[in-house]
GROMACS .gro file of N, CA and C in nm:
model
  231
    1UNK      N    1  -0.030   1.840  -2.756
    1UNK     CA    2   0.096   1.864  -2.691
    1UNK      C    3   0.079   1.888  -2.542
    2UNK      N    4  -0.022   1.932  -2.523
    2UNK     CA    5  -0.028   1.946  -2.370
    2UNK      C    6  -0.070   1.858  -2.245
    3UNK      N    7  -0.083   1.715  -2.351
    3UNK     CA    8  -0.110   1.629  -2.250
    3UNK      C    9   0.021   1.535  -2.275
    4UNK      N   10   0.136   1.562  -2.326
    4UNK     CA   11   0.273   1.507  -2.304
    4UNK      C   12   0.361   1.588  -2.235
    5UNK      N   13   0.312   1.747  -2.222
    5UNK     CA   14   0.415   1.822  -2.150
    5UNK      C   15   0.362   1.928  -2.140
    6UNK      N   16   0.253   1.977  -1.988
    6UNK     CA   17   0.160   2.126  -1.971
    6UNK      C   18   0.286   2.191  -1.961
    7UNK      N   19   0.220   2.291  -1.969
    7UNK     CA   20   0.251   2.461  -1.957
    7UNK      C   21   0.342   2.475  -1.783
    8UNK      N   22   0.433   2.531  -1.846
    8UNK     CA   23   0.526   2.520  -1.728
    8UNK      C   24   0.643   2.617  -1.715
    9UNK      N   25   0.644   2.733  -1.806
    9UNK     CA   26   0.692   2.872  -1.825
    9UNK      C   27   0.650   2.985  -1.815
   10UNK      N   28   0.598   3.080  -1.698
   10UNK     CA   29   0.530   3.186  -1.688
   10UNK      C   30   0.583   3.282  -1.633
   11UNK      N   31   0.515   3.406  -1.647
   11UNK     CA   32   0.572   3.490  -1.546
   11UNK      C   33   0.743   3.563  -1.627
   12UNK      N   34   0.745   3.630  -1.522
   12UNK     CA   35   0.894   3.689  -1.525
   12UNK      C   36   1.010   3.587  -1.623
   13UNK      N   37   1.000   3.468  -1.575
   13UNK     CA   38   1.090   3.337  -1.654
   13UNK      C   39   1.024   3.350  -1.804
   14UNK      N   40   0.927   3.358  -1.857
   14UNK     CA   41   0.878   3.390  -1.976
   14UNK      C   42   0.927   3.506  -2.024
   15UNK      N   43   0.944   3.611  -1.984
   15UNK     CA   44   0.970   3.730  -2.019
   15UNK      C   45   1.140   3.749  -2.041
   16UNK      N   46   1.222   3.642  -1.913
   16UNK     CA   47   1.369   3.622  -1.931
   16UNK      C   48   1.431   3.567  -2.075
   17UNK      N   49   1.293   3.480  -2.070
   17UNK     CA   50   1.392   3.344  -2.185
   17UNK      C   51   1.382   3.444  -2.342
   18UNK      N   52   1.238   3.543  -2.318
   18UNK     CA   53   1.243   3.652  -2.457
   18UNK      C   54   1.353   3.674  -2.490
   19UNK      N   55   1.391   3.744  -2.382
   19UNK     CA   56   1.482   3.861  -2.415
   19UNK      C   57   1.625   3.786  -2.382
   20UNK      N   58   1.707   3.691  -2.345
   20UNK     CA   59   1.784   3.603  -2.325
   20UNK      C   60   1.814   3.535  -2.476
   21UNK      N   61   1.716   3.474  -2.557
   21UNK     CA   62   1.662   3.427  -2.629
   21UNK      C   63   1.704   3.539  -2.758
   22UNK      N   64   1.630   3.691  -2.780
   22UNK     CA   65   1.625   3.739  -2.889
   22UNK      C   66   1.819   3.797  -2.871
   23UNK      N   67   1.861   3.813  -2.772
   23UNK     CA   68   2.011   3.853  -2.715
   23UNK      C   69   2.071   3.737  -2.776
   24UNK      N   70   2.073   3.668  -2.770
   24UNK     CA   71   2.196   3.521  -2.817
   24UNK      C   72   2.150   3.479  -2.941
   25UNK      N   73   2.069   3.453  -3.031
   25UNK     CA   74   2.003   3.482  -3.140
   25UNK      C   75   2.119   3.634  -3.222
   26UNK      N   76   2.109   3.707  -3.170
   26UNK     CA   77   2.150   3.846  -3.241
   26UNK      C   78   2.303   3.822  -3.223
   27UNK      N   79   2.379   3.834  -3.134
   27UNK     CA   80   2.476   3.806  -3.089
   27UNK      C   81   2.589   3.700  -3.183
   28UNK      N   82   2.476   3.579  -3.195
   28UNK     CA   83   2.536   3.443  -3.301
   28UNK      C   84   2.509   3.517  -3.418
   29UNK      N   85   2.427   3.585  -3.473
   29UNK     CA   86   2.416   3.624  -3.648
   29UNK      C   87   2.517   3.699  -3.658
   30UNK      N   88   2.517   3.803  -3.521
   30UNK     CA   89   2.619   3.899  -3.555
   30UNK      C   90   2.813   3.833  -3.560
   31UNK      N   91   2.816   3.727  -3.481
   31UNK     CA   92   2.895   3.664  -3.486
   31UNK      C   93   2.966   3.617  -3.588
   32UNK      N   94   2.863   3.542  -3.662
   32UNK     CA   95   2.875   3.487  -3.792
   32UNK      C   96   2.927   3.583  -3.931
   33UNK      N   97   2.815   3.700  -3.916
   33UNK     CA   98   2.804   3.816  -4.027
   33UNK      C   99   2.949   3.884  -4.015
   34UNK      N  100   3.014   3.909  -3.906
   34UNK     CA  101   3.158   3.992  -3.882
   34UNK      C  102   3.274   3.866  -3.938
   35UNK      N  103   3.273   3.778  -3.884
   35UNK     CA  104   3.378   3.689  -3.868
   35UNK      C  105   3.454   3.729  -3.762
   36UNK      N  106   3.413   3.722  -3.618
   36UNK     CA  107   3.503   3.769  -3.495
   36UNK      C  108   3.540   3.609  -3.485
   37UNK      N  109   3.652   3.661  -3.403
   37UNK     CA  110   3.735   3.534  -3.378
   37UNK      C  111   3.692   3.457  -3.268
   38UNK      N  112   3.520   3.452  -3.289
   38UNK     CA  113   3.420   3.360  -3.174
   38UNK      C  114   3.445   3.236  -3.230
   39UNK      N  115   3.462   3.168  -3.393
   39UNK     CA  116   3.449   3.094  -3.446
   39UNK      C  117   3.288   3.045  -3.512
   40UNK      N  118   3.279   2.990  -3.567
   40UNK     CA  119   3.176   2.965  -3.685
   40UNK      C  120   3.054   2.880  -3.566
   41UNK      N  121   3.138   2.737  -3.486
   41UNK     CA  122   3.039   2.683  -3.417
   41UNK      C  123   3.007   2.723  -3.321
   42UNK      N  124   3.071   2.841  -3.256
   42UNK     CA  125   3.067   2.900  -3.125
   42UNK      C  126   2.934   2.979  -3.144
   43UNK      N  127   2.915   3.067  -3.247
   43UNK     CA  128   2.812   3.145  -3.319
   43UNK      C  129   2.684   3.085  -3.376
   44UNK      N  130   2.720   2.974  -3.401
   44UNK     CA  131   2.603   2.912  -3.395
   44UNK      C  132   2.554   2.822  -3.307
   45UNK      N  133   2.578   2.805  -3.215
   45UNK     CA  134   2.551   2.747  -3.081
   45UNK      C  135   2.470   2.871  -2.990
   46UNK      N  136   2.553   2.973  -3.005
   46UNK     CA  137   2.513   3.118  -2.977
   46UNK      C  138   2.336   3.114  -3.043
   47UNK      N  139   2.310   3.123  -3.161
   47UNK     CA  140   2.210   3.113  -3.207
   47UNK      C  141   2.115   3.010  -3.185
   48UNK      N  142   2.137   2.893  -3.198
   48UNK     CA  143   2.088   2.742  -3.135
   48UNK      C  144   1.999   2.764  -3.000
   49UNK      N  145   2.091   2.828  -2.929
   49UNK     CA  146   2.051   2.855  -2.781
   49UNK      C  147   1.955   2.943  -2.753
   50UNK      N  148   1.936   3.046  -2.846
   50UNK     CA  149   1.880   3.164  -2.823
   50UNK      C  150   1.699   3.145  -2.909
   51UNK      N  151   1.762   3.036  -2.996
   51UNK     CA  152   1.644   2.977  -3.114
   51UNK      C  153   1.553   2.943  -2.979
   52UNK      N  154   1.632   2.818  -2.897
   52UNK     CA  155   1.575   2.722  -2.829
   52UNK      C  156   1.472   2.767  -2.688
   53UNK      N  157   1.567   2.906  -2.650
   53UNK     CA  158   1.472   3.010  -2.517
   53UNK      C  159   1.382   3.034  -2.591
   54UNK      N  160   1.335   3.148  -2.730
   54UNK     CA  161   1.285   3.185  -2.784
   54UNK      C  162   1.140   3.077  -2.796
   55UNK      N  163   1.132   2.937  -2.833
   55UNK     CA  164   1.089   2.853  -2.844
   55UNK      C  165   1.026   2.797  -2.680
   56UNK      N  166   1.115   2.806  -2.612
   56UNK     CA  167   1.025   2.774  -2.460
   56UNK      C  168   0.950   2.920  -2.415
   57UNK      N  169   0.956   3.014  -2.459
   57UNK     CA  170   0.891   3.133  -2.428
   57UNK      C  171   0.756   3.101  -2.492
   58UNK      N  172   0.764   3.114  -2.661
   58UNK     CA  173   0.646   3.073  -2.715
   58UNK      C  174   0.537   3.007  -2.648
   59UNK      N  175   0.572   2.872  -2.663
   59UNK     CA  176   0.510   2.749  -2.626
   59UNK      C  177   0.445   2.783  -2.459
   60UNK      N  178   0.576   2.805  -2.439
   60UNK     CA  179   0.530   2.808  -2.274
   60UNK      C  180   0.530   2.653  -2.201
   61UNK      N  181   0.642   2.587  -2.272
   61UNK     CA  182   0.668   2.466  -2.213
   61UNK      C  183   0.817   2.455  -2.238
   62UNK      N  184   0.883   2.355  -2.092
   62UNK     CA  185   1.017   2.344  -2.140
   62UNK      C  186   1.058   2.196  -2.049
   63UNK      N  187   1.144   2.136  -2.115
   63UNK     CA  188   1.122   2.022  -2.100
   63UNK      C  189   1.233   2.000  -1.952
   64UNK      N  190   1.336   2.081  -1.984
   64UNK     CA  191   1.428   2.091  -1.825
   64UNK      C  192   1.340   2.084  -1.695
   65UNK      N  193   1.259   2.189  -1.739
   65UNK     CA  194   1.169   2.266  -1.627
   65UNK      C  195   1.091   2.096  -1.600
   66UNK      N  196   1.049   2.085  -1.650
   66UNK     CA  197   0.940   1.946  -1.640
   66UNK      C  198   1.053   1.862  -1.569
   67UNK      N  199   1.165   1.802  -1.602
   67UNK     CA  200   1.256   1.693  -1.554
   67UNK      C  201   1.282   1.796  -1.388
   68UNK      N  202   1.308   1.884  -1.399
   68UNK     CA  203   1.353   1.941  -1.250
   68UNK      C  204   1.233   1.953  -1.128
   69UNK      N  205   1.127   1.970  -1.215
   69UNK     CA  206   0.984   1.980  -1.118
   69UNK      C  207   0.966   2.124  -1.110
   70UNK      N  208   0.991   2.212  -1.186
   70UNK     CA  209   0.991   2.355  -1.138
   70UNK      C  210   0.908   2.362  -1.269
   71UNK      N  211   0.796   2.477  -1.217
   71UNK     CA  212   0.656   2.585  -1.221
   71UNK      C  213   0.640   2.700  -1.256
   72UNK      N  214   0.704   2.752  -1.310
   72UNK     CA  215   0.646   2.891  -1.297
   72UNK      C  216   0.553   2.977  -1.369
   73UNK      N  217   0.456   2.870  -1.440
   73UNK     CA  218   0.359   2.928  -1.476
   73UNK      C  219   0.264   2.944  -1.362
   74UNK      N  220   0.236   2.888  -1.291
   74UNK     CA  221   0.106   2.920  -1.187
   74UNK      C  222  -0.017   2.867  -1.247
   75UNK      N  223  -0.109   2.954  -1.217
   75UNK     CA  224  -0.253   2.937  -1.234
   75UNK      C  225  -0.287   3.013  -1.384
   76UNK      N  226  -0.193   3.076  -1.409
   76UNK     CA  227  -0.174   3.277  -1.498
   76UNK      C  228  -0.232   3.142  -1.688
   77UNK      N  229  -0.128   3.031  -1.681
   77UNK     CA  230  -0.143   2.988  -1.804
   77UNK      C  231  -0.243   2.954  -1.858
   0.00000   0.00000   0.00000
């Protein structure tokens, strides 16, 4: 995987997409679990999104980041 798409999430932006990530994740379950009048796909989009930070945190690759040219892993990865 890292010779189709290096490491390109570090730092502080790693630490955002966590907690961004475990926030919209919680937010969509909780969405779902109440029945607020967010709606069903709104809540899970909510979750989708939060799956998907969660997932560029991991990895430490993200594919936006790659199309935009932006770094912020450094040297650190």
């Amino acid at each position: 995987m890292s010779d189709v798409l290096p490491r390109n999430v570090g730092g502080r932006d790693r630490q955002l997409r966590f907690v961004a990530g475990t926030l919209l994740i919680v937010l969509g379950v909780a969405a779902l679990v109440a029945g607020t009048g967010l709606g069903g796909t709104l809540a899970v989009m909510l979750a989708a999104g939060g799956a998907a930070l969660l997932f560029n945190a991991v990895t430490q690759r993200c594919l936006m980041n790659r199309l935009l040219g932006i770094d912020t892993c450094g040297e650190n990865c």
